CSV table of C-alpha atoms and ligand atoms in Angstrom, one decimal:
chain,number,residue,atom,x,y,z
A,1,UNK,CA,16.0,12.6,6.7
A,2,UNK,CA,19.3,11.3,7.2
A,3,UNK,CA,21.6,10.8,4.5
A,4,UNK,CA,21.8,7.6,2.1
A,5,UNK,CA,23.9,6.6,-0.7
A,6,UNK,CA,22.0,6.4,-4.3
A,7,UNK,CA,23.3,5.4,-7.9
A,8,UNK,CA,25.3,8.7,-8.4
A,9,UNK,CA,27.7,7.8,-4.9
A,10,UNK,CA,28.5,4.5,-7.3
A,11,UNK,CA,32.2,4.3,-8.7
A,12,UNK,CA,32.9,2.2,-11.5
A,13,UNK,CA,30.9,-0.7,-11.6
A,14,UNK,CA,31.6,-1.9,-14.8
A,15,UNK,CA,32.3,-5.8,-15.0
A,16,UNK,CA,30.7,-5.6,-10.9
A,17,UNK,CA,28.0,-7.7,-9.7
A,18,UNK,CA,25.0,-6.2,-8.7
A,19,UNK,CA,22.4,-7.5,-6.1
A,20,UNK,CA,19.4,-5.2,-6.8
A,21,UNK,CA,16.0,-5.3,-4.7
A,22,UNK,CA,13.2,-4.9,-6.5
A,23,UNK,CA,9.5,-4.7,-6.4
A,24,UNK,CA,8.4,-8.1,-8.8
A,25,UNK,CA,5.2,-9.2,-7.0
A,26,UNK,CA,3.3,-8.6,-9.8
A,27,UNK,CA,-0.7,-9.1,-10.3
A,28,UNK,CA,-1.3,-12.0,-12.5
A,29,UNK,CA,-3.9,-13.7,-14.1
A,30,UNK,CA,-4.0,-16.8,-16.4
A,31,UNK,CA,-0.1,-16.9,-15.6
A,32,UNK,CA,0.0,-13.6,-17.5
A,33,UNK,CA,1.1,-10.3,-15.7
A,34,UNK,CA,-1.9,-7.9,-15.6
A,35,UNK,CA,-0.2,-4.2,-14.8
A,36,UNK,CA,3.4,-3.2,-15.4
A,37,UNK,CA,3.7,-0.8,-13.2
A,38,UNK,CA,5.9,-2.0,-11.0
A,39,UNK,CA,8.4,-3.5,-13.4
A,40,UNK,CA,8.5,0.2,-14.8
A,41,UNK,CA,9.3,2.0,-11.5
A,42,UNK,CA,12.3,-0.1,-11.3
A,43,UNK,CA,12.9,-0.2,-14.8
A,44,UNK,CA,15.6,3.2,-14.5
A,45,UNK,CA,17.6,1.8,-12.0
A,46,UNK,CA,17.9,-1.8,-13.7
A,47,UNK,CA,18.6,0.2,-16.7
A,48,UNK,CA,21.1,2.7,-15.3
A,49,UNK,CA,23.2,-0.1,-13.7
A,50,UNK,CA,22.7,-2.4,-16.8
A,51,UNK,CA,24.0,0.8,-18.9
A,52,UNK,CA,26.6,1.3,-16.5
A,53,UNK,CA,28.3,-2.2,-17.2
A,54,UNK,CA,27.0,-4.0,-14.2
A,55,UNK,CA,25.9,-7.5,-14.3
A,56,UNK,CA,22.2,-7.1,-12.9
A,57,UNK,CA,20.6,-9.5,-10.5
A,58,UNK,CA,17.2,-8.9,-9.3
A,59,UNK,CA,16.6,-10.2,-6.0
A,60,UNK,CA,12.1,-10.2,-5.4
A,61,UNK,CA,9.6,-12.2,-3.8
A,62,UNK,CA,6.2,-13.3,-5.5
A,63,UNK,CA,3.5,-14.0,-3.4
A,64,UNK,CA,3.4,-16.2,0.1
A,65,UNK,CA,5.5,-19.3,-0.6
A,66,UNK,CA,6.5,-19.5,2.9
A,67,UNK,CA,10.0,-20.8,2.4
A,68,UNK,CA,9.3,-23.6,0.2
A,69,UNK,CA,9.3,-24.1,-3.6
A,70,UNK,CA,6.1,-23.9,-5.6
A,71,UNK,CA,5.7,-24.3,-9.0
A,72,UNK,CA,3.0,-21.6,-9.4
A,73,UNK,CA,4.8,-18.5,-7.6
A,74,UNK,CA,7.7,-18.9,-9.8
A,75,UNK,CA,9.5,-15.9,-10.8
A,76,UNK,CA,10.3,-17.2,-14.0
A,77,UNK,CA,6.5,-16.4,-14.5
A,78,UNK,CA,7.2,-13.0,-14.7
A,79,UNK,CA,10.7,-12.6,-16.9
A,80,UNK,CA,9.1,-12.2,-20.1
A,81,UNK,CA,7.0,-9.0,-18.8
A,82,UNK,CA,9.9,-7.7,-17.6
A,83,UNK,CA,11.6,-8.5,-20.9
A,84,UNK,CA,9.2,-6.5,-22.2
A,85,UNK,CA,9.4,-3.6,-20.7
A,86,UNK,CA,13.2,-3.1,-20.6
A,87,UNK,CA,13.4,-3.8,-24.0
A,88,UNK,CA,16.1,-5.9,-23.5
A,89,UNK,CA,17.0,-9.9,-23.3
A,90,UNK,CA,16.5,-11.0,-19.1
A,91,UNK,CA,18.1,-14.4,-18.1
A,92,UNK,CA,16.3,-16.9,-15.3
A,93,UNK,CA,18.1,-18.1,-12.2
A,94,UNK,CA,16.5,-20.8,-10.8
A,95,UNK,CA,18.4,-20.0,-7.5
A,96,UNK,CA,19.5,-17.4,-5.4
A,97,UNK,CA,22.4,-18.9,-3.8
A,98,UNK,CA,25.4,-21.4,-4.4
A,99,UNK,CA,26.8,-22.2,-7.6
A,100,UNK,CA,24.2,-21.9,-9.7
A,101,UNK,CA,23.7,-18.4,-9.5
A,102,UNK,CA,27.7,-18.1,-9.5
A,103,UNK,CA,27.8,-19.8,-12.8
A,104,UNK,CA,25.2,-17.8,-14.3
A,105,UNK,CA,27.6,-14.8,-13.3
A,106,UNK,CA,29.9,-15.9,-14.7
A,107,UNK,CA,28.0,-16.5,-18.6
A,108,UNK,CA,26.5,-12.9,-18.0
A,109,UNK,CA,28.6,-10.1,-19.8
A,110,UNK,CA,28.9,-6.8,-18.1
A,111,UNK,CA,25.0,-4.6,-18.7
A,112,UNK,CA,23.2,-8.1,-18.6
A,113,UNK,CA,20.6,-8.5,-16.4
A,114,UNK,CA,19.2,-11.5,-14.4
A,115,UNK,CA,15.9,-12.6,-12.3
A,116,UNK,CA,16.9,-14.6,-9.7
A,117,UNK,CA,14.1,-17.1,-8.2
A,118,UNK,CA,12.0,-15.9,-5.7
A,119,UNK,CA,13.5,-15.2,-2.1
A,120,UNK,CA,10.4,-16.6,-0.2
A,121,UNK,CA,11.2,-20.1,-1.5
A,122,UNK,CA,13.6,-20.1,1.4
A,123,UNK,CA,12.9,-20.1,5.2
A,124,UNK,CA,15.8,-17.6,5.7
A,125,UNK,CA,14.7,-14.8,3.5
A,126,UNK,CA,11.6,-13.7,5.6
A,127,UNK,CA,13.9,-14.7,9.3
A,128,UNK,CA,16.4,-12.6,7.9
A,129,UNK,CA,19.0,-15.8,8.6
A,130,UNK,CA,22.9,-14.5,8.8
A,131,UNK,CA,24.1,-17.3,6.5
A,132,UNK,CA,21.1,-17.0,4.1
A,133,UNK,CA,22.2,-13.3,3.7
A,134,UNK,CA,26.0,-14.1,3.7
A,135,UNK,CA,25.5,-17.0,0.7
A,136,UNK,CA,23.0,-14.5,-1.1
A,137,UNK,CA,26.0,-11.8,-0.8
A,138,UNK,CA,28.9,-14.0,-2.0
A,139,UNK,CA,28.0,-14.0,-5.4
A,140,UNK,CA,27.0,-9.9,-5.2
A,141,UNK,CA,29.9,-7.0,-4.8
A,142,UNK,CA,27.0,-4.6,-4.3
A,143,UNK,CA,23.4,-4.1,-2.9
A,144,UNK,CA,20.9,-1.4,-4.2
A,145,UNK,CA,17.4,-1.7,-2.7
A,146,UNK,CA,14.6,-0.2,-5.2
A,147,UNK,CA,11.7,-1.9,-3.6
A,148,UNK,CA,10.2,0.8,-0.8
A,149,UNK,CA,7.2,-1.3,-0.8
A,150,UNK,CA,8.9,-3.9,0.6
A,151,UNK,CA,10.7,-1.5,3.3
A,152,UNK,CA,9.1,-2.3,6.4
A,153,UNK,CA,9.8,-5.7,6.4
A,154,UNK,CA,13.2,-6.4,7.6
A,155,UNK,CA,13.8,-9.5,5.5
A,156,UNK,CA,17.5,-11.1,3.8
A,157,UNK,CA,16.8,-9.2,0.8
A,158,UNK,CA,15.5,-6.0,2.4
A,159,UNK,CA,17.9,-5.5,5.2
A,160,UNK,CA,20.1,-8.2,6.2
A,161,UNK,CA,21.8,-7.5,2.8
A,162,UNK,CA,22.5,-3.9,3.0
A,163,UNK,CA,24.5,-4.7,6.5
A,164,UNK,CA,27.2,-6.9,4.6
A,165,UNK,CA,27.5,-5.3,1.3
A,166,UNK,CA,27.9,-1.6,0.1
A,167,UNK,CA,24.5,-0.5,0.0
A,168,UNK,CA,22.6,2.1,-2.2
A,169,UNK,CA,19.2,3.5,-2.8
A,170,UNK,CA,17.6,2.7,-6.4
A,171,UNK,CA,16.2,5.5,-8.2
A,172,UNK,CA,12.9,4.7,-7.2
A,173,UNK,CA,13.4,4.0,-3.7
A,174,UNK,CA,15.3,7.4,-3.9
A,175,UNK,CA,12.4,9.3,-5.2
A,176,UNK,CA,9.8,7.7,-2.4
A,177,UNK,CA,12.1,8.5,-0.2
A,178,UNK,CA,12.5,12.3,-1.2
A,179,UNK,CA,8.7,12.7,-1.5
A,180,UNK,CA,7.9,11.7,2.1
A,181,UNK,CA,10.8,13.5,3.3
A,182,UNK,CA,9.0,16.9,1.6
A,183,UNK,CA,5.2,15.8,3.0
A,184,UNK,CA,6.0,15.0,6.5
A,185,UNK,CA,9.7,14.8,7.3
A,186,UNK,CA,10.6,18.8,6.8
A,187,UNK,CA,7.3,20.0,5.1
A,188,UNK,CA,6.7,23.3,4.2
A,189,UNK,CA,4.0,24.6,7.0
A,190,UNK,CA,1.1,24.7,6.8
A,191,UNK,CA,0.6,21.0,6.9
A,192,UNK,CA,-2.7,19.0,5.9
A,193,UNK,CA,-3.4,16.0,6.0
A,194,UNK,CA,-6.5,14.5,5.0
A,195,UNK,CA,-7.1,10.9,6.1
A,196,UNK,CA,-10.3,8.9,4.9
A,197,UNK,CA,-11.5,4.9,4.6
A,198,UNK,CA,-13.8,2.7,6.0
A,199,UNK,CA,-12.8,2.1,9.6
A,200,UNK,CA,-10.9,4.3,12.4
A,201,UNK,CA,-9.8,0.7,13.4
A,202,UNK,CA,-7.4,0.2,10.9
A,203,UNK,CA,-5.9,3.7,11.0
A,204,UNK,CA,-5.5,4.4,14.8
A,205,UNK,CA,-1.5,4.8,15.1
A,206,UNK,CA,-1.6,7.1,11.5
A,207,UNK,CA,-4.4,9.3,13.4
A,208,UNK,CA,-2.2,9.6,16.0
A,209,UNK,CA,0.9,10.0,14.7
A,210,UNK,CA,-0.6,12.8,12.3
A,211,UNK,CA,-1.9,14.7,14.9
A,212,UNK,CA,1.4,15.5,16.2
A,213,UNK,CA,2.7,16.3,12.7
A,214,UNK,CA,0.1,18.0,11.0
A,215,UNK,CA,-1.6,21.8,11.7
A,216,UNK,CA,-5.1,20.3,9.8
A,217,UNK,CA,-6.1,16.8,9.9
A,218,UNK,CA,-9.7,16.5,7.6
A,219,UNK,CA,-11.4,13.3,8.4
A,220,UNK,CA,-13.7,12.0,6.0
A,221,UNK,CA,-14.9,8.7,4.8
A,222,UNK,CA,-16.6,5.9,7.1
A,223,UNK,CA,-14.1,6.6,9.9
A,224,UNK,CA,-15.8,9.8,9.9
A,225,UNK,CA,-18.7,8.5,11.7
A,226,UNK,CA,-16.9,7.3,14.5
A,227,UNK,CA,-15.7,10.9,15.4
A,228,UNK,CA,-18.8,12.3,15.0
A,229,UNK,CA,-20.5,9.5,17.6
A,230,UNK,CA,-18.3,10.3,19.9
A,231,UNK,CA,-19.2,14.2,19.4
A,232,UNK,CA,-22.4,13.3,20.5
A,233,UNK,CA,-23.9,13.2,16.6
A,234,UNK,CA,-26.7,10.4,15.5
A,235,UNK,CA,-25.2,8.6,12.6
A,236,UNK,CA,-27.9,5.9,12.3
A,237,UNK,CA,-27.3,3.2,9.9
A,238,UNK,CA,-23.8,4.2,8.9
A,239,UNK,CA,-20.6,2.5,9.4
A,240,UNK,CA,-19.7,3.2,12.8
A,241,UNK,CA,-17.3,1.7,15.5
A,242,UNK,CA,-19.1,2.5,18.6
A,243,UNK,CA,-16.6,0.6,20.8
A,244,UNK,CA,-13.9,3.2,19.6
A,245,UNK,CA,-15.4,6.2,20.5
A,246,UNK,CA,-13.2,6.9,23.6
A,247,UNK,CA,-10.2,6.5,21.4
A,248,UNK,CA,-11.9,8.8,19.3
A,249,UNK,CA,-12.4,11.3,21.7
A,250,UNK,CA,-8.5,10.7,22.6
A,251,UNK,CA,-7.2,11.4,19.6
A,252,UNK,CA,-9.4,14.7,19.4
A,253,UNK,CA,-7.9,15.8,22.5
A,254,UNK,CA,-4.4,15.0,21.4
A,255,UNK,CA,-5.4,17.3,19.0
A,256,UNK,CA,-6.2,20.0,20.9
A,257,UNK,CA,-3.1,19.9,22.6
A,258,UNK,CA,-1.0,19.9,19.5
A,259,UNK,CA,-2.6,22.8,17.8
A,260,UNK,CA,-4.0,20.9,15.0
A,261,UNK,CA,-7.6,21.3,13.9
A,262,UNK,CA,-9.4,18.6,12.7
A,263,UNK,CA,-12.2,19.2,10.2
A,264,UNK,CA,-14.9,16.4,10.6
A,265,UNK,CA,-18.1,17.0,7.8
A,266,UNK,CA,-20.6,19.1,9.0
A,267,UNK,CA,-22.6,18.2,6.0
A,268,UNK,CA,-23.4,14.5,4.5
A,269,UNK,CA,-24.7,12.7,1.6
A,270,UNK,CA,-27.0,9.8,3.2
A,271,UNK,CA,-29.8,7.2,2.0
A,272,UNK,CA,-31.2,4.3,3.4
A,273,UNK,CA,-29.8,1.4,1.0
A,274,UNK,CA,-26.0,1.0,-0.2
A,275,UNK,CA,-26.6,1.2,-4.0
A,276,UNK,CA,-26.0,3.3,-6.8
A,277,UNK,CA,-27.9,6.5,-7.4
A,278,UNK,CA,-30.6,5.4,-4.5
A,279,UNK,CA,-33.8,6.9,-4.3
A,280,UNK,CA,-33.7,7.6,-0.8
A,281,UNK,CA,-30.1,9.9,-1.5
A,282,UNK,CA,-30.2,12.6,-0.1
A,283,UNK,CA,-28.2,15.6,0.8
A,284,UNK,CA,-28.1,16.9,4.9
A,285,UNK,CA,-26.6,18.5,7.8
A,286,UNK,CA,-24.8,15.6,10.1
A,287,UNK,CA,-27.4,16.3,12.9
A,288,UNK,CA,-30.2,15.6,10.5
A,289,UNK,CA,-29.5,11.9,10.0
A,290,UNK,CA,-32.6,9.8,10.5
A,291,UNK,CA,-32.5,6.1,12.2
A,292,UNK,CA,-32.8,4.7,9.1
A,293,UNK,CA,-29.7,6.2,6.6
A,294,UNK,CA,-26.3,5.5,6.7
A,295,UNK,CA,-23.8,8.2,5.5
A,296,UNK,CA,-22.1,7.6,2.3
A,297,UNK,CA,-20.3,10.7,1.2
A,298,UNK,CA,-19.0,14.3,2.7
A,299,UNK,CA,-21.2,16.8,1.3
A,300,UNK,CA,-20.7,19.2,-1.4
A,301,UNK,CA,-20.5,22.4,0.8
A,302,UNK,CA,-18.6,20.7,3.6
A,303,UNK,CA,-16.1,19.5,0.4
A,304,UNK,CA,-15.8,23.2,-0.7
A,305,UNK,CA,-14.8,24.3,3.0
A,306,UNK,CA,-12.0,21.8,2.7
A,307,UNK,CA,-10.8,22.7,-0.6
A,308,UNK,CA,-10.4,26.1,1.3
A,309,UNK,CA,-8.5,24.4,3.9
A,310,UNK,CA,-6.4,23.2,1.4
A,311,UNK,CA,-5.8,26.6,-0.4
A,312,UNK,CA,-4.3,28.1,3.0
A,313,UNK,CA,-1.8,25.3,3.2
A,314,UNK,CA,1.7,24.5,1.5
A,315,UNK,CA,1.5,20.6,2.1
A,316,UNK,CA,-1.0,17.6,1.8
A,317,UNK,CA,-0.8,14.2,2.6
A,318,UNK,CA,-3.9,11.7,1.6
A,319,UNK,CA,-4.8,8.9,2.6
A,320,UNK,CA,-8.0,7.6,2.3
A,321,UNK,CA,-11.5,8.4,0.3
A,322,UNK,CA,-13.6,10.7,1.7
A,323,UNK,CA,-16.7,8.7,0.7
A,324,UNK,CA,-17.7,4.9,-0.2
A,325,UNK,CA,-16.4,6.2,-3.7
A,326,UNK,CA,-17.0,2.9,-5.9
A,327,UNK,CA,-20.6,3.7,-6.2
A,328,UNK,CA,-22.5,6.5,-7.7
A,329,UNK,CA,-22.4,9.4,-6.5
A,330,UNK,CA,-20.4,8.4,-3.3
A,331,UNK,CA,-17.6,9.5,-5.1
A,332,UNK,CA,-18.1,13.4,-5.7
A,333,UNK,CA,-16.0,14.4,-2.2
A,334,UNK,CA,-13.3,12.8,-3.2
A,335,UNK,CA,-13.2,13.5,-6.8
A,336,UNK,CA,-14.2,16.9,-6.3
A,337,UNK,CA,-11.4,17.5,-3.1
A,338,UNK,CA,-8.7,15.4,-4.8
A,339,UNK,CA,-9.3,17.6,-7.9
A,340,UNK,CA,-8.6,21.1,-6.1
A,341,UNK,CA,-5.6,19.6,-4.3
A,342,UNK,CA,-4.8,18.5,-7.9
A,343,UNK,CA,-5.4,22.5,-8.9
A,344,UNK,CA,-3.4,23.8,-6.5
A,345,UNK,CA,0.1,21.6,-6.9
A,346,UNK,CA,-0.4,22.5,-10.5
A,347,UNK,CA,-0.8,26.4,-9.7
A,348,UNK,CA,2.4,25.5,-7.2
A,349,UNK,CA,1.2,26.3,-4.3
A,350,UNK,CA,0.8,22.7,-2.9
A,351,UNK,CA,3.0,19.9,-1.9
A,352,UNK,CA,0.9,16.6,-2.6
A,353,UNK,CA,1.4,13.1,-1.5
A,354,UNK,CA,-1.0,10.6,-1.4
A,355,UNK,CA,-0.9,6.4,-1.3
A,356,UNK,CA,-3.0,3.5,-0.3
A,357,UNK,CA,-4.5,1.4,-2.3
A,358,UNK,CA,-8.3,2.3,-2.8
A,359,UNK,CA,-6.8,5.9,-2.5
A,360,UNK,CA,-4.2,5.5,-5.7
A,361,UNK,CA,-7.7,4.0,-7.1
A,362,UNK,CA,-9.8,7.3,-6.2
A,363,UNK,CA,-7.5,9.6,-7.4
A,364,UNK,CA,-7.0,7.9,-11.0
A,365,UNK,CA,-11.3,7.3,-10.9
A,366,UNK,CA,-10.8,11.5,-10.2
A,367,UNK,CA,-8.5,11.2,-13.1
A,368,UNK,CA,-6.3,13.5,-11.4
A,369,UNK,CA,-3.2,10.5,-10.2
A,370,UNK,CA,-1.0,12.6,-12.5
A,371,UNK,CA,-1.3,15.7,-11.1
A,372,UNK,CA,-0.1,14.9,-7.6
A,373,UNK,CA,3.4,15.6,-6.7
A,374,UNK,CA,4.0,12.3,-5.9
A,375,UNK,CA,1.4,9.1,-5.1
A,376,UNK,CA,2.9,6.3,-3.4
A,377,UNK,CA,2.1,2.5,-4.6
A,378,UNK,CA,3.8,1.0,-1.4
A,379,UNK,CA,0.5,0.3,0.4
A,380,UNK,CA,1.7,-1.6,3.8
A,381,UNK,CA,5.3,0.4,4.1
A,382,UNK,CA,3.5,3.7,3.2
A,383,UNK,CA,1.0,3.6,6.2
A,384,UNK,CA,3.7,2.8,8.4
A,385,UNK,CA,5.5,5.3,7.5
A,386,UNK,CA,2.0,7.6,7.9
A,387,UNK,CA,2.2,5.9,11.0
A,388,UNK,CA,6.0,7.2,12.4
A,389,UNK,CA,7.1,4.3,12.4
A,390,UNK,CA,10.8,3.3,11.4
A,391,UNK,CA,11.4,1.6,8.1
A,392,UNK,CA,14.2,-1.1,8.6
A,393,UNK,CA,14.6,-1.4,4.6
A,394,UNK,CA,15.5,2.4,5.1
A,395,UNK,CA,16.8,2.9,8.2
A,396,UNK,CA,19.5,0.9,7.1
A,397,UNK,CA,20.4,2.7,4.6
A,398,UNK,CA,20.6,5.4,6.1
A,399,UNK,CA,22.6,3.9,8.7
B,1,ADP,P1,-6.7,2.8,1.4
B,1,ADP,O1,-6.7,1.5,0.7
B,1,ADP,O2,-6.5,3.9,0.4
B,1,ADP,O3,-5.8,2.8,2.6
B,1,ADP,P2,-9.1,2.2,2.9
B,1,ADP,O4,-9.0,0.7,2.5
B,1,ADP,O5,-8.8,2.5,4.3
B,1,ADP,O6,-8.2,3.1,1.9
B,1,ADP,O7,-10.6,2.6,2.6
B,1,ADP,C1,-11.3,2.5,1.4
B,1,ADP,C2,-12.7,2.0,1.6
B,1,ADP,O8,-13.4,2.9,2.5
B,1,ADP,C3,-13.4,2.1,0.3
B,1,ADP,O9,-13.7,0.8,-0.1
B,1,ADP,C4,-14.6,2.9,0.5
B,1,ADP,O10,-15.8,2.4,-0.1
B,1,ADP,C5,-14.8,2.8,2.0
B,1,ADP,N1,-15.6,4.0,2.6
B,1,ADP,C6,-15.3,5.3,2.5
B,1,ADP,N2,-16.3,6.0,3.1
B,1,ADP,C7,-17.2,5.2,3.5
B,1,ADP,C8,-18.5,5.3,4.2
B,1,ADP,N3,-18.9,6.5,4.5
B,1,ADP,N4,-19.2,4.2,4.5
B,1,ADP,C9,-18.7,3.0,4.1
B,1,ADP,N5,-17.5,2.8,3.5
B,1,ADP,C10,-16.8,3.8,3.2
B,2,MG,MG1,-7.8,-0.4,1.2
């Protein structure tokens, strides 16, 4: 990882304006914000700035506007949530330019903080536009970016700010950062990475990225069945791209070549209808699916093998379930997997990071979120950073 600036590179900023990215797309219902936790990952640096004498303006983006203004995505929707949880008295900008915002810096005292409107409501935030980032920046003497989930997206607010203004990493950011760094950037070998979810469609460039990265790669979940088609293996009625095979078989051979071994079940929970508890579940060996079953879950023994995978290695990262893990008993692989990787960072002999959406769901169903050494929330910028690829919210920073 290279090196980037965060909060403790900052000099006196007491009395300075602060432009501070941050993660605001909030879920809502009723026009009420359902979960916090997004407000409270970026609550430290808001807070640290705010305590630091800055004058805090929060730059986000709420939903798809797509560069015009809409009544319903307001973000002054949101400012008495974040209120809320700062504990503190937030001021609403209806703009994120021009004089406006410039005389709303001026009223603000030094530790006050501001929500600016959201970014989206103008074309040039999502193009990137020079002059919308230069107009954004005059009324700013410094950028921090504390929205990683919003990293791979190289928008005004994301990017084209840190290139015209002295730019630092919020805490958060800095913590994401730091975490990936440890699970795939210079991990502690061995490396596993187990990788699960419906379809091997959506997850092609992270399979072969991780191949290259990892010494274990355990496949599990519907994409699963994929692989073990193209070993030759009967999976009936289950989920199953057959077109993908060949890439299948591809990605096992790039395998091969790197020294990694993957692990695909050699034991499955199947039945012949997709509800809970069925009465057709059952318990097999994967070349004892009949015509008439789809495969729902990875096995109890096969999980155990894993977990003793995972007690040889320093590092994990997770992404995926290993079964259909919303329905009874689907679940028990990953509940029972995530809870010996859970074990073992405890005991300290694991490294564990894990994001994704329905994953971050799996592991708090396993009730074992906590115990991680760090799960991502970033969804989109952490699989494309699972994927290799180049973050330009980050690789500016770092520039
Ligand atoms: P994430 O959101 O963490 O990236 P995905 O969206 O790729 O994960 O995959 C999660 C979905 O995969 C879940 O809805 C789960 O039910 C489904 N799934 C897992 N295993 C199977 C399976 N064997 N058959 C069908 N669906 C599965
Ligand atoms: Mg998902």
């Amino acid at each position: 990882m290279s090196a980037f600036k965060t909060l403790d590179d900052l000099g006196d900023v007491n009395g300075k304006v602060a432009l501070v990215r941050v993660d605001l797309n909030l879920p809502m219902q009723g026009g009420a914000v359902t979960d916090e936790t997004r407000i409270r990952a970026a609550a430290p640096t808001i807070l640290e700035l705010a305590g630091k004498g800055a004058k805090v303006l929060l730059l986000a983006h709420f939903g798809r506007p797509k560069g015009e203004r809409s009544s319903t995505l307001s973000l002054s929707m949101v400012v008495g949530a974040v209120e809320k949880v700062l504990g503190t008295e937030v001021m609403f900008v209806p703009e994120v330019t021009g004089p406006v915002v410039a005389q709303s810096v001026d009223i603000l005292r030094p530790g006050d903080i501001a929500i600016l409107e959201n970014t989206r409501f103008w074309k040039g935030e999502e193009k990137n536009d020079p002059d919308f980032v230069k107009a954004i920046a005059e009324n700013g003497d410094f950028y921090v970016n504390d929205a990683f989930s919003a990293a791979h997206r190289a928008h005004a607010t994301t990017e084209g700010l840190a290139r015209v203004l002295p730019a630092y990493a919020g805490r958060s950011m800095q913590a994401e950062l730091e975490a990936l760094d440890k699970a795939l950037g210079a991990p502690e070998k061995p490396v596993a990475a187990v990788v699960g979810g419906a379809k091997v469609s959506s997850k092609l460039d992270v399979l072969k990225h991780l191949v290259s990265q990892v010494d274990h790669l355990i496949i599990g979940g519907g994409m699963a069945n994929t692989f073990l088609a193209a070993k030759g293996v009967d999976v009936g009625k289950s989920l199953c791209e057959h077109d993908l095979t060949g890439t299948a078989n591809e990605i096992l051979e790039a395998a091969d070549k790197s020294g990694c071994t993957v692990h695909l079940p050699y034991e499955v929970v199947v039945s012949k209808e997709f509800a809970a508890n069925p009465p057709s579940l059952r318990t097999c060996n994967v070349h004892e699916v009949a015509a008439d079953e789809m495969i729902l879950d990875v096995g109890p023994l096969a999980v155990e093998a894993l977990g003793d995978v995972l007690k040889t290695c320093r590092t994990l990262v997770w992404n995926g379930p290993m079964g259909a893990f919303e329905t009874v008993p689907f679940d028990a692989a990953t509940v029972a997997l995530a809870r010996t990787a859970a074990a073992l960072t405890v005991e300290g002999s694991l490294i564990s990071v894990a994001g994704g959406g329905d994953t971050v769901a799996a592991l708090n169903h396993a009730g074992v979120a906590q115990d991680f050494s760090y799960i991502s929330t970033a969804g989109g910028a952490f699989l494309e950073w699972m994927e290799g690829k180049e973050l330009p919210g980050v690789a500016v920073l770092e520039a």
